[in-house]
Amino acid sequence: MVTESPAVTSAGSPPGDHDLEPRSTRERILDISLDLFTSQGYDKTSLRQIAERLGFSKAAIYYHFASKEEILLALHLRLHEFGREALAQLDSSEATPEVWASLLDRMIEQMLSQRALFIFHERNQAAIENLHQERHEADHDDLQMRFRQALSNRELPIEVRVRMACAIGAVMGSIAFAGDVFGDVPSDELGAMLRGAVGSLLELPSS
Amino acid sequence: MVTESPAVTSAGSPPGDHDLEPRSTRERILDISLDLFTSQGYDKTSLRQIAERLGFSKAAIYYHFASKEEILLALHLRLHEFGREALAQLDSSEATPEVWASLLDRMIEQMLSQRALFIFHERNQAAIENLHQERHEADHDDLQMRFRQALSNRELPIEVRVRMACAIGAVMGSIAFAGDVFGDVPSDELGAMLRGAVGSLLELPSS
DNA sequence: GTCTATATAGGGATAGAC
DNA sequence: GTCTATCCCTATATAGAC
């Protein structure tokens, strides 16, 4: 699959310039794909299905995206935007529990405003990881990678690192694992509770 | 897909009786599949690949499993065994924070002794959920479903339910999300830390 | 930009020899 | 129990008309 793409347009810019129209077909494709990929999974979703919902035919999609994988990538990058500042924070300072807490603090807002995107991401981990193995932009750009990296930092005691892992797990779990269980809870309330939970996890008696 | 299977052998018992041999081909197929499904994802793994590793041909697998999905199911059921007692506990009593804590207490041991299985499960959520939608044994048997059900219980205050979700997220995240980051930490140590984290999350000041 | 038609391949599954 | 050979379907992707 994907034997060799000679000139990858990276973020998936189509041949022509449709950057002019604010929310055009390209965005619609992404929205529909997000929906289908989340409910059925990436692999079980065919381009035909996507085209069906769009109202036009399969081949039309290829005008906007070079391949099915490009759609997945574009969606992944959408999510990625939200991780940019978090990454910056991880770059500038060591990942102490304090930094971690403020990092999660920001993330909670973003996750809550983009639940669908996170759930999609969680449910399609396998597909997305395959993407990373094929391209190589992943290594230091990817959020998850960077988190793992931070958690691997031997300079921090293992107790602290595990707590940090728990904190991120608690946040992601409450959104992704729980699915729509808390769907009716207002975001700011849920956010406050999650911040509280993170606080409980990271306030170590030893510090 | 899977138009209608007239007589599903449920757990996937093969035509003949090979229950005699202790760890035969069937188990080897599962072991190899677990490995491949985890690293590449279910959909990207072909039966040919599995057969290759086994040392014999694709068609031979069909003697042991009626379909590729049966392999996935069998693997899912492996994991499921570990959730049985947890389910029993959820049945017998209301899911209070105390019950939840002791439930997670058990789960932590099991997850740590079966990390590979849990990681496989997490990375292939989409595929497994598709399985659930096709068959119908899922509804009240599935672990994840039951957890969500418990988290939906309106009789508990939302703060408590969110904390419970955080607790399970913390545990699963530290094992699945973190991947092999804590692979070198002895299970009993890691277990102790996770139990500590669960404790911090579930001990609410209000109680 | 969107369509139809078509090329192509890969993978799941079956039949039947050994 | 394992193998070979083969069927068949689906899905990606391309070519070219409109």
mmCIF file of N, CA and C in Angstrom, chain B residues 74-172:
data_model
loop_
_atom_site.group_PDB
_atom_site.id
_atom_site.type_symbol
_atom_site.label_atom_id
_atom_site.label_comp_id
_atom_site.label_asym_id
_atom_site.label_seq_id
_atom_site.Cartn_x
_atom_site.Cartn_y
_atom_site.Cartn_z
ATOM 1 N N ALA B 74 -12.095 -14.482 19.460
ATOM 2 C CA ALA B 74 -11.441 -15.364 20.430
ATOM 3 C C ALA B 74 -10.471 -14.575 21.304
ATOM 4 N N LEU B 75 -9.767 -13.661 20.677
ATOM 5 C CA LEU B 75 -8.821 -12.823 21.407
ATOM 6 C C LEU B 75 -9.564 -11.906 22.377
ATOM 7 N N HIS B 76 -10.662 -11.393 21.915
ATOM 8 C CA HIS B 76 -11.479 -10.535 22.754
ATOM 9 C C HIS B 76 -11.997 -11.311 23.962
ATOM 10 N N LEU B 77 -12.340 -12.552 23.711
ATOM 11 C CA LEU B 77 -12.865 -13.374 24.794
ATOM 12 C C LEU B 77 -11.776 -13.724 25.807
ATOM 13 N N ARG B 78 -10.569 -13.866 25.323
ATOM 14 C CA ARG B 78 -9.447 -14.084 26.231
ATOM 15 C C ARG B 78 -9.401 -12.983 27.269
ATOM 16 N N LEU B 79 -9.465 -11.786 26.754
ATOM 17 C CA LEU B 79 -9.447 -10.639 27.661
ATOM 18 C C LEU B 79 -10.651 -10.664 28.569
ATOM 19 N N HIS B 80 -11.715 -11.082 27.975
ATOM 20 C CA HIS B 80 -12.984 -11.026 28.657
ATOM 21 C C HIS B 80 -13.006 -11.870 29.930
ATOM 22 N N GLU B 81 -12.298 -12.979 29.877
ATOM 23 C CA GLU B 81 -12.211 -13.858 31.035
ATOM 24 C C GLU B 81 -11.808 -13.077 32.278
ATOM 25 N N PHE B 82 -10.888 -12.163 32.067
ATOM 26 C CA PHE B 82 -10.357 -11.410 33.200
ATOM 27 C C PHE B 82 -11.375 -10.423 33.753
ATOM 28 N N GLY B 83 -12.372 -10.136 32.995
ATOM 29 C CA GLY B 83 -13.371 -9.196 33.466
ATOM 30 C C GLY B 83 -14.552 -9.858 34.158
ATOM 31 N N ARG B 84 -14.570 -11.162 34.135
ATOM 32 C CA ARG B 84 -15.739 -11.882 34.649
ATOM 33 C C ARG B 84 -16.067 -11.536 36.093
ATOM 34 N N GLU B 85 -15.053 -11.624 36.948
ATOM 35 C CA GLU B 85 -15.335 -11.393 38.360
ATOM 36 C C GLU B 85 -15.680 -9.928 38.624
ATOM 37 N N ALA B 86 -15.031 -9.083 37.835
ATOM 38 C CA ALA B 86 -15.354 -7.667 37.959
ATOM 39 C C ALA B 86 -16.840 -7.454 37.654
ATOM 40 N N LEU B 87 -17.303 -8.117 36.609
ATOM 41 C CA LEU B 87 -18.706 -8.003 36.238
ATOM 42 C C LEU B 87 -19.608 -8.505 37.362
ATOM 43 N N ALA B 88 -19.214 -9.617 37.930
ATOM 44 C CA ALA B 88 -20.005 -10.184 39.020
ATOM 45 C C ALA B 88 -20.158 -9.174 40.148
ATOM 46 N N GLN B 89 -19.069 -8.509 40.427
ATOM 47 C CA GLN B 89 -19.093 -7.527 41.503
ATOM 48 C C GLN B 89 -20.020 -6.358 41.164
ATOM 49 N N LEU B 90 -19.994 -5.987 39.910
ATOM 50 C CA LEU B 90 -20.867 -4.897 39.490
ATOM 51 C C LEU B 90 -22.333 -5.314 39.549
ATOM 52 N N ASP B 91 -22.575 -6.606 39.342
ATOM 53 C CA ASP B 91 -23.946 -7.098 39.379
ATOM 54 C C ASP B 91 -24.503 -7.120 40.797
ATOM 55 N N SER B 92 -23.652 -7.593 41.695
ATOM 56 C CA SER B 92 -24.146 -7.855 43.048
ATOM 57 C C SER B 92 -24.395 -6.581 43.843
ATOM 58 N N SER B 93 -23.606 -5.545 43.563
ATOM 59 C CA SER B 93 -23.753 -4.339 44.371
ATOM 60 C C SER B 93 -23.781 -3.092 43.505
ATOM 61 N N GLU B 94 -24.315 -2.042 44.055
ATOM 62 C CA GLU B 94 -24.290 -0.781 43.351
ATOM 63 C C GLU B 94 -22.850 -0.305 43.205
ATOM 64 N N ALA B 95 -22.590 0.418 42.138
ATOM 65 C CA ALA B 95 -21.226 0.854 41.877
ATOM 66 C C ALA B 95 -20.887 2.112 42.666
ATOM 67 N N THR B 96 -20.727 1.960 43.935
ATOM 68 C CA THR B 96 -20.277 3.080 44.761
ATOM 69 C C THR B 96 -18.775 3.250 44.575
ATOM 70 N N PRO B 97 -18.249 4.369 45.009
ATOM 71 C CA PRO B 97 -16.797 4.555 44.906
ATOM 72 C C PRO B 97 -16.019 3.435 45.592
ATOM 73 N N GLU B 98 -16.531 2.942 46.701
ATOM 74 C CA GLU B 98 -15.827 1.872 47.415
ATOM 75 C C GLU B 98 -15.773 0.612 46.561
ATOM 76 N N VAL B 99 -16.911 0.253 46.028
ATOM 77 C CA VAL B 99 -16.955 -0.916 45.155
ATOM 78 C C VAL B 99 -16.016 -0.709 43.974
ATOM 79 N N TRP B 100 -16.063 0.485 43.428
ATOM 80 C CA TRP B 100 -15.225 0.812 42.272
ATOM 81 C C TRP B 100 -13.739 0.646 42.607
ATOM 82 N N ALA B 101 -13.374 1.094 43.771
ATOM 83 C CA ALA B 101 -11.971 1.000 44.173
ATOM 84 C C ALA B 101 -11.528 -0.451 44.269
ATOM 85 N N SER B 102 -12.350 -1.279 44.858
ATOM 86 C CA SER B 102 -11.934 -2.676 45.014
ATOM 87 C C SER B 102 -11.973 -3.388 43.668
ATOM 88 N N LEU B 103 -12.878 -2.969 42.846
ATOM 89 C CA LEU B 103 -12.950 -3.511 41.488
ATOM 90 C C LEU B 103 -11.675 -3.188 40.711
ATOM 91 N N LEU B 104 -11.265 -1.940 40.775
ATOM 92 C CA LEU B 104 -10.045 -1.553 40.076
ATOM 93 C C LEU B 104 -8.831 -2.233 40.690
ATOM 94 N N ASP B 105 -8.917 -2.439 41.974
ATOM 95 C CA ASP B 105 -7.838 -3.123 42.673
ATOM 96 C C ASP B 105 -7.558 -4.483 42.033
ATOM 97 N N ARG B 106 -8.596 -5.206 41.792
ATOM 98 C CA ARG B 106 -8.423 -6.501 41.134
ATOM 99 C C ARG B 106 -7.962 -6.337 39.693
ATOM 100 N N MET B 107 -8.598 -5.396 39.036
ATOM 101 C CA MET B 107 -8.281 -5.217 37.616
ATOM 102 C C MET B 107 -6.819 -4.874 37.385
ATOM 103 N N ILE B 108 -6.268 -4.106 38.288
ATOM 104 C CA ILE B 108 -4.874 -3.696 38.126
ATOM 105 C C ILE B 108 -3.958 -4.905 38.040
ATOM 106 N N GLU B 109 -4.148 -5.844 38.916
ATOM 107 C CA GLU B 109 -3.341 -7.068 38.869
ATOM 108 C C GLU B 109 -3.468 -7.750 37.521
ATOM 109 N N GLN B 110 -4.720 -7.907 37.135
ATOM 110 C CA GLN B 110 -4.979 -8.643 35.894
ATOM 111 C C GLN B 110 -4.415 -7.924 34.688
ATOM 112 N N MET B 111 -4.579 -6.620 34.676
ATOM 113 C CA MET B 111 -4.060 -5.875 33.539
ATOM 114 C C MET B 111 -2.554 -5.991 33.472
ATOM 115 N N LEU B 112 -1.936 -5.932 34.627
ATOM 116 C CA LEU B 112 -0.478 -5.982 34.621
ATOM 117 C C LEU B 112 0.044 -7.342 34.198
ATOM 118 N N SER B 113 -0.717 -8.374 34.498
ATOM 119 C CA SER B 113 -0.269 -9.705 34.095
ATOM 120 C C SER B 113 -0.628 -10.001 32.637
ATOM 121 N N GLN B 114 -1.439 -9.133 32.081
ATOM 122 C CA GLN B 114 -1.877 -9.351 30.700
ATOM 123 C C GLN B 114 -1.775 -8.082 29.879
ATOM 124 N N ARG B 115 -0.692 -7.384 30.055
ATOM 125 C CA ARG B 115 -0.547 -6.095 29.386
ATOM 126 C C ARG B 115 -0.768 -6.185 27.888
ATOM 127 N N ALA B 116 -0.143 -7.177 27.287
ATOM 128 C CA ALA B 116 -0.227 -7.300 25.831
ATOM 129 C C ALA B 116 -1.681 -7.344 25.363
ATOM 130 N N LEU B 117 -2.462 -8.111 26.094
ATOM 131 C CA LEU B 117 -3.861 -8.271 25.734
ATOM 132 C C LEU B 117 -4.627 -6.946 25.832
ATOM 133 N N PHE B 118 -4.320 -6.186 26.853
ATOM 134 C CA PHE B 118 -5.003 -4.912 27.028
ATOM 135 C C PHE B 118 -4.575 -3.892 25.975
ATOM 136 N N ILE B 119 -3.306 -3.911 25.651
ATOM 137 C CA ILE B 119 -2.826 -2.982 24.632
ATOM 138 C C ILE B 119 -3.446 -3.321 23.280
ATOM 139 N N PHE B 120 -3.483 -4.603 22.985
ATOM 140 C CA PHE B 120 -4.159 -5.038 21.758
ATOM 141 C C PHE B 120 -5.586 -4.512 21.717
ATOM 142 N N HIS B 121 -6.251 -4.653 22.821
ATOM 143 C CA HIS B 121 -7.643 -4.266 22.897
ATOM 144 C C HIS B 121 -7.813 -2.770 22.684
ATOM 145 N N GLU B 122 -6.940 -2.037 23.265
ATOM 146 C CA GLU B 122 -7.048 -0.592 23.175
ATOM 147 C C GLU B 122 -6.771 -0.100 21.762
ATOM 148 N N ARG B 123 -5.785 -0.711 21.140
ATOM 149 C CA ARG B 123 -5.398 -0.258 19.811
ATOM 150 C C ARG B 123 -6.384 -0.685 18.732
ATOM 151 N N ASN B 124 -7.241 -1.639 19.053
ATOM 152 C CA ASN B 124 -8.165 -2.136 18.034
ATOM 153 C C ASN B 124 -9.633 -1.943 18.412
ATOM 154 N N GLN B 125 -9.871 -0.895 19.124
ATOM 155 C CA GLN B 125 -11.228 -0.597 19.571
ATOM 156 C C GLN B 125 -12.241 -0.607 18.439
ATOM 157 N N ALA B 126 -11.876 0.036 17.357
ATOM 158 C CA ALA B 126 -12.821 0.161 16.257
ATOM 159 C C ALA B 126 -13.226 -1.217 15.742
ATOM 160 N N ALA B 127 -12.262 -2.058 15.504
ATOM 161 C CA ALA B 127 -12.538 -3.395 14.981
ATOM 162 C C ALA B 127 -13.392 -4.196 15.954
ATOM 163 N N ILE B 128 -13.077 -4.089 17.216
ATOM 164 C CA ILE B 128 -13.800 -4.867 18.218
ATOM 165 C C ILE B 128 -15.235 -4.384 18.359
ATOM 166 N N GLU B 129 -15.393 -3.085 18.254
ATOM 167 C CA GLU B 129 -16.750 -2.553 18.357
ATOM 168 C C GLU B 129 -17.595 -2.991 17.166
ATOM 169 N N ASN B 130 -16.999 -3.074 16.013
ATOM 170 C CA ASN B 130 -17.710 -3.596 14.846
ATOM 171 C C ASN B 130 -18.206 -5.009 15.107
ATOM 172 N N LEU B 131 -17.382 -5.750 15.765
ATOM 173 C CA LEU B 131 -17.728 -7.117 16.135
ATOM 174 C C LEU B 131 -18.979 -7.129 17.007
ATOM 175 N N HIS B 132 -19.027 -6.215 17.917
ATOM 176 C CA HIS B 132 -20.160 -6.138 18.830
ATOM 177 C C HIS B 132 -21.447 -5.784 18.122
ATOM 178 N N GLN B 133 -21.307 -4.964 17.106
ATOM 179 C CA GLN B 133 -22.513 -4.533 16.412
ATOM 180 C C GLN B 133 -23.098 -5.651 15.574
ATOM 181 N N GLU B 134 -22.237 -6.556 15.129
ATOM 182 C CA GLU B 134 -22.720 -7.648 14.293
ATOM 183 C C GLU B 134 -23.353 -8.761 15.126
ATOM 184 N N ARG B 135 -22.649 -9.192 16.124
ATOM 185 C CA ARG B 135 -23.212 -10.197 17.039
ATOM 186 C C ARG B 135 -24.016 -9.440 18.084
ATOM 187 N N HIS B 136 -24.691 -10.187 18.929
ATOM 188 C CA HIS B 136 -25.475 -9.460 19.923
ATOM 189 C C HIS B 136 -25.251 -9.935 21.349
ATOM 190 N N GLU B 137 -24.240 -10.749 21.514
ATOM 191 C CA GLU B 137 -23.880 -11.194 22.846
ATOM 192 C C GLU B 137 -23.318 -10.026 23.670
ATOM 193 N N ALA B 138 -23.028 -8.956 22.967
ATOM 194 C CA ALA B 138 -22.280 -7.872 23.569
ATOM 195 C C ALA B 138 -23.033 -7.153 24.684
ATOM 196 N N ASP B 139 -24.262 -6.899 24.427
ATOM 197 C CA ASP B 139 -25.042 -5.937 25.193
ATOM 198 C C ASP B 139 -24.759 -5.868 26.690
ATOM 199 N N HIS B 140 -24.913 -6.969 27.372
ATOM 200 C CA HIS B 140 -24.700 -6.876 28.816
ATOM 201 C C HIS B 140 -23.479 -7.671 29.254
ATOM 202 N N ASP B 141 -22.806 -8.267 28.279
ATOM 203 C CA ASP B 141 -21.639 -9.065 28.623
ATOM 204 C C ASP B 141 -20.361 -8.239 28.620
ATOM 205 N N ASP B 142 -20.347 -7.256 27.771
ATOM 206 C CA ASP B 142 -19.099 -6.563 27.552
ATOM 207 C C ASP B 142 -18.678 -5.695 28.727
ATOM 208 N N LEU B 143 -17.401 -5.793 29.011
ATOM 209 C CA LEU B 143 -16.823 -5.039 30.114
ATOM 210 C C LEU B 143 -17.031 -3.538 29.972
ATOM 211 N N GLN B 144 -16.591 -3.064 28.839
ATOM 212 C CA GLN B 144 -16.644 -1.624 28.611
ATOM 213 C C GLN B 144 -18.067 -1.081 28.715
ATOM 214 N N MET B 145 -18.987 -1.831 28.134
ATOM 215 C CA MET B 145 -20.401 -1.454 28.215
ATOM 216 C C MET B 145 -20.841 -1.327 29.671
ATOM 217 N N ARG B 146 -20.478 -2.332 30.433
ATOM 218 C CA ARG B 146 -20.911 -2.348 31.821
ATOM 219 C C ARG B 146 -20.309 -1.201 32.617
ATOM 220 N N PHE B 147 -19.081 -0.904 32.304
ATOM 221 C CA PHE B 147 -18.455 0.219 32.980
ATOM 222 C C PHE B 147 -19.204 1.509 32.650
ATOM 223 N N ARG B 148 -19.470 1.683 31.391
ATOM 224 C CA ARG B 148 -20.195 2.888 30.987
ATOM 225 C C ARG B 148 -21.556 2.957 31.644
ATOM 226 N N GLN B 149 -22.166 1.803 31.724
ATOM 227 C CA GLN B 149 -23.472 1.724 32.371
ATOM 228 C C GLN B 149 -23.376 2.198 33.822
ATOM 229 N N ALA B 150 -22.363 1.687 34.491
ATOM 230 C CA ALA B 150 -22.176 2.056 35.889
ATOM 231 C C ALA B 150 -21.915 3.557 36.017
ATOM 232 N N LEU B 151 -21.173 4.084 35.063
ATOM 233 C CA LEU B 151 -20.855 5.512 35.107
ATOM 234 C C LEU B 151 -22.068 6.371 34.764
ATOM 235 N N SER B 152 -23.067 5.745 34.197
ATOM 236 C CA SER B 152 -24.262 6.485 33.818
ATOM 237 C C SER B 152 -25.293 6.572 34.937
ATOM 238 N N ASN B 153 -25.055 5.826 35.958
ATOM 239 C CA ASN B 153 -26.018 5.744 37.064
ATOM 240 C C ASN B 153 -26.312 7.101 37.695
ATOM 241 N N ARG B 154 -27.499 7.569 37.420
ATOM 242 C CA ARG B 154 -27.876 8.929 37.842
ATOM 243 C C ARG B 154 -28.025 9.097 39.347
ATOM 244 N N GLU B 155 -28.080 7.988 40.023
ATOM 245 C CA GLU B 155 -28.264 8.094 41.478
ATOM 246 C C GLU B 155 -27.006 8.590 42.171
ATOM 247 N N LEU B 156 -25.900 8.443 41.491
ATOM 248 C CA LEU B 156 -24.660 8.962 42.047
ATOM 249 C C LEU B 156 -24.442 10.381 41.558
ATOM 250 N N PRO B 157 -23.928 11.239 42.432
ATOM 251 C CA PRO B 157 -23.650 12.612 42.001
ATOM 252 C C PRO B 157 -22.607 12.626 40.890
ATOM 253 N N ILE B 158 -22.750 13.576 40.018
ATOM 254 C CA ILE B 158 -21.875 13.644 38.852
ATOM 255 C C ILE B 158 -20.407 13.739 39.232
ATOM 256 N N GLU B 159 -20.127 14.420 40.334
ATOM 257 C CA GLU B 159 -18.729 14.545 40.752
ATOM 258 C C GLU B 159 -18.114 13.178 41.010
ATOM 259 N N VAL B 160 -18.916 12.324 41.649
ATOM 260 C CA VAL B 160 -18.421 10.987 41.971
ATOM 261 C C VAL B 160 -18.208 10.173 40.696
ATOM 262 N N ARG B 161 -19.156 10.289 39.803
ATOM 263 C CA ARG B 161 -19.053 9.498 38.573
ATOM 264 C C ARG B 161 -17.848 9.922 37.731
ATOM 265 N N VAL B 162 -17.604 11.217 37.695
ATOM 266 C CA VAL B 162 -16.439 11.679 36.943
ATOM 267 C C VAL B 162 -15.163 11.153 37.586
ATOM 268 N N ARG B 163 -15.142 11.167 38.891
ATOM 269 C CA ARG B 163 -13.961 10.642 39.581
ATOM 270 C C ARG B 163 -13.756 9.162 39.276
ATOM 271 N N MET B 164 -14.849 8.459 39.224
ATOM 272 C CA MET B 164 -14.757 7.030 38.909
ATOM 273 C C MET B 164 -14.212 6.826 37.493
ATOM 274 N N ALA B 165 -14.678 7.655 36.594
ATOM 275 C CA ALA B 165 -14.176 7.576 35.215
ATOM 276 C C ALA B 165 -12.687 7.908 35.182
ATOM 277 N N CYS B 166 -12.321 8.908 35.952
ATOM 278 C CA CYS B 166 -10.905 9.272 36.014
ATOM 279 C C CYS B 166 -10.068 8.115 36.535
ATOM 280 N N ALA B 167 -10.595 7.442 37.528
ATOM 281 C CA ALA B 167 -9.844 6.344 38.136
ATOM 282 C C ALA B 167 -9.554 5.250 37.120
ATOM 283 N N ILE B 168 -10.593 4.873 36.411
ATOM 284 C CA ILE B 168 -10.371 3.815 35.430
ATOM 285 C C ILE B 168 -9.487 4.317 34.287
ATOM 286 N N GLY B 169 -9.644 5.565 33.921
ATOM 287 C CA GLY B 169 -8.790 6.137 32.892
ATOM 288 C C GLY B 169 -7.338 6.176 33.323
ATOM 289 N N ALA B 170 -7.115 6.507 34.562
ATOM 290 C CA ALA B 170 -5.751 6.566 35.081
ATOM 291 C C ALA B 170 -5.083 5.210 34.981
ATOM 292 N N VAL B 171 -5.812 4.193 35.379
ATOM 293 C CA VAL B 171 -5.246 2.845 35.352
ATOM 294 C C VAL B 171 -4.990 2.386 33.916
ATOM 295 N N MET B 172 -6.000 2.524 33.088
ATOM 296 C CA MET B 172 -5.842 2.057 31.715
ATOM 297 C C MET B 172 -4.815 2.897 30.971
#
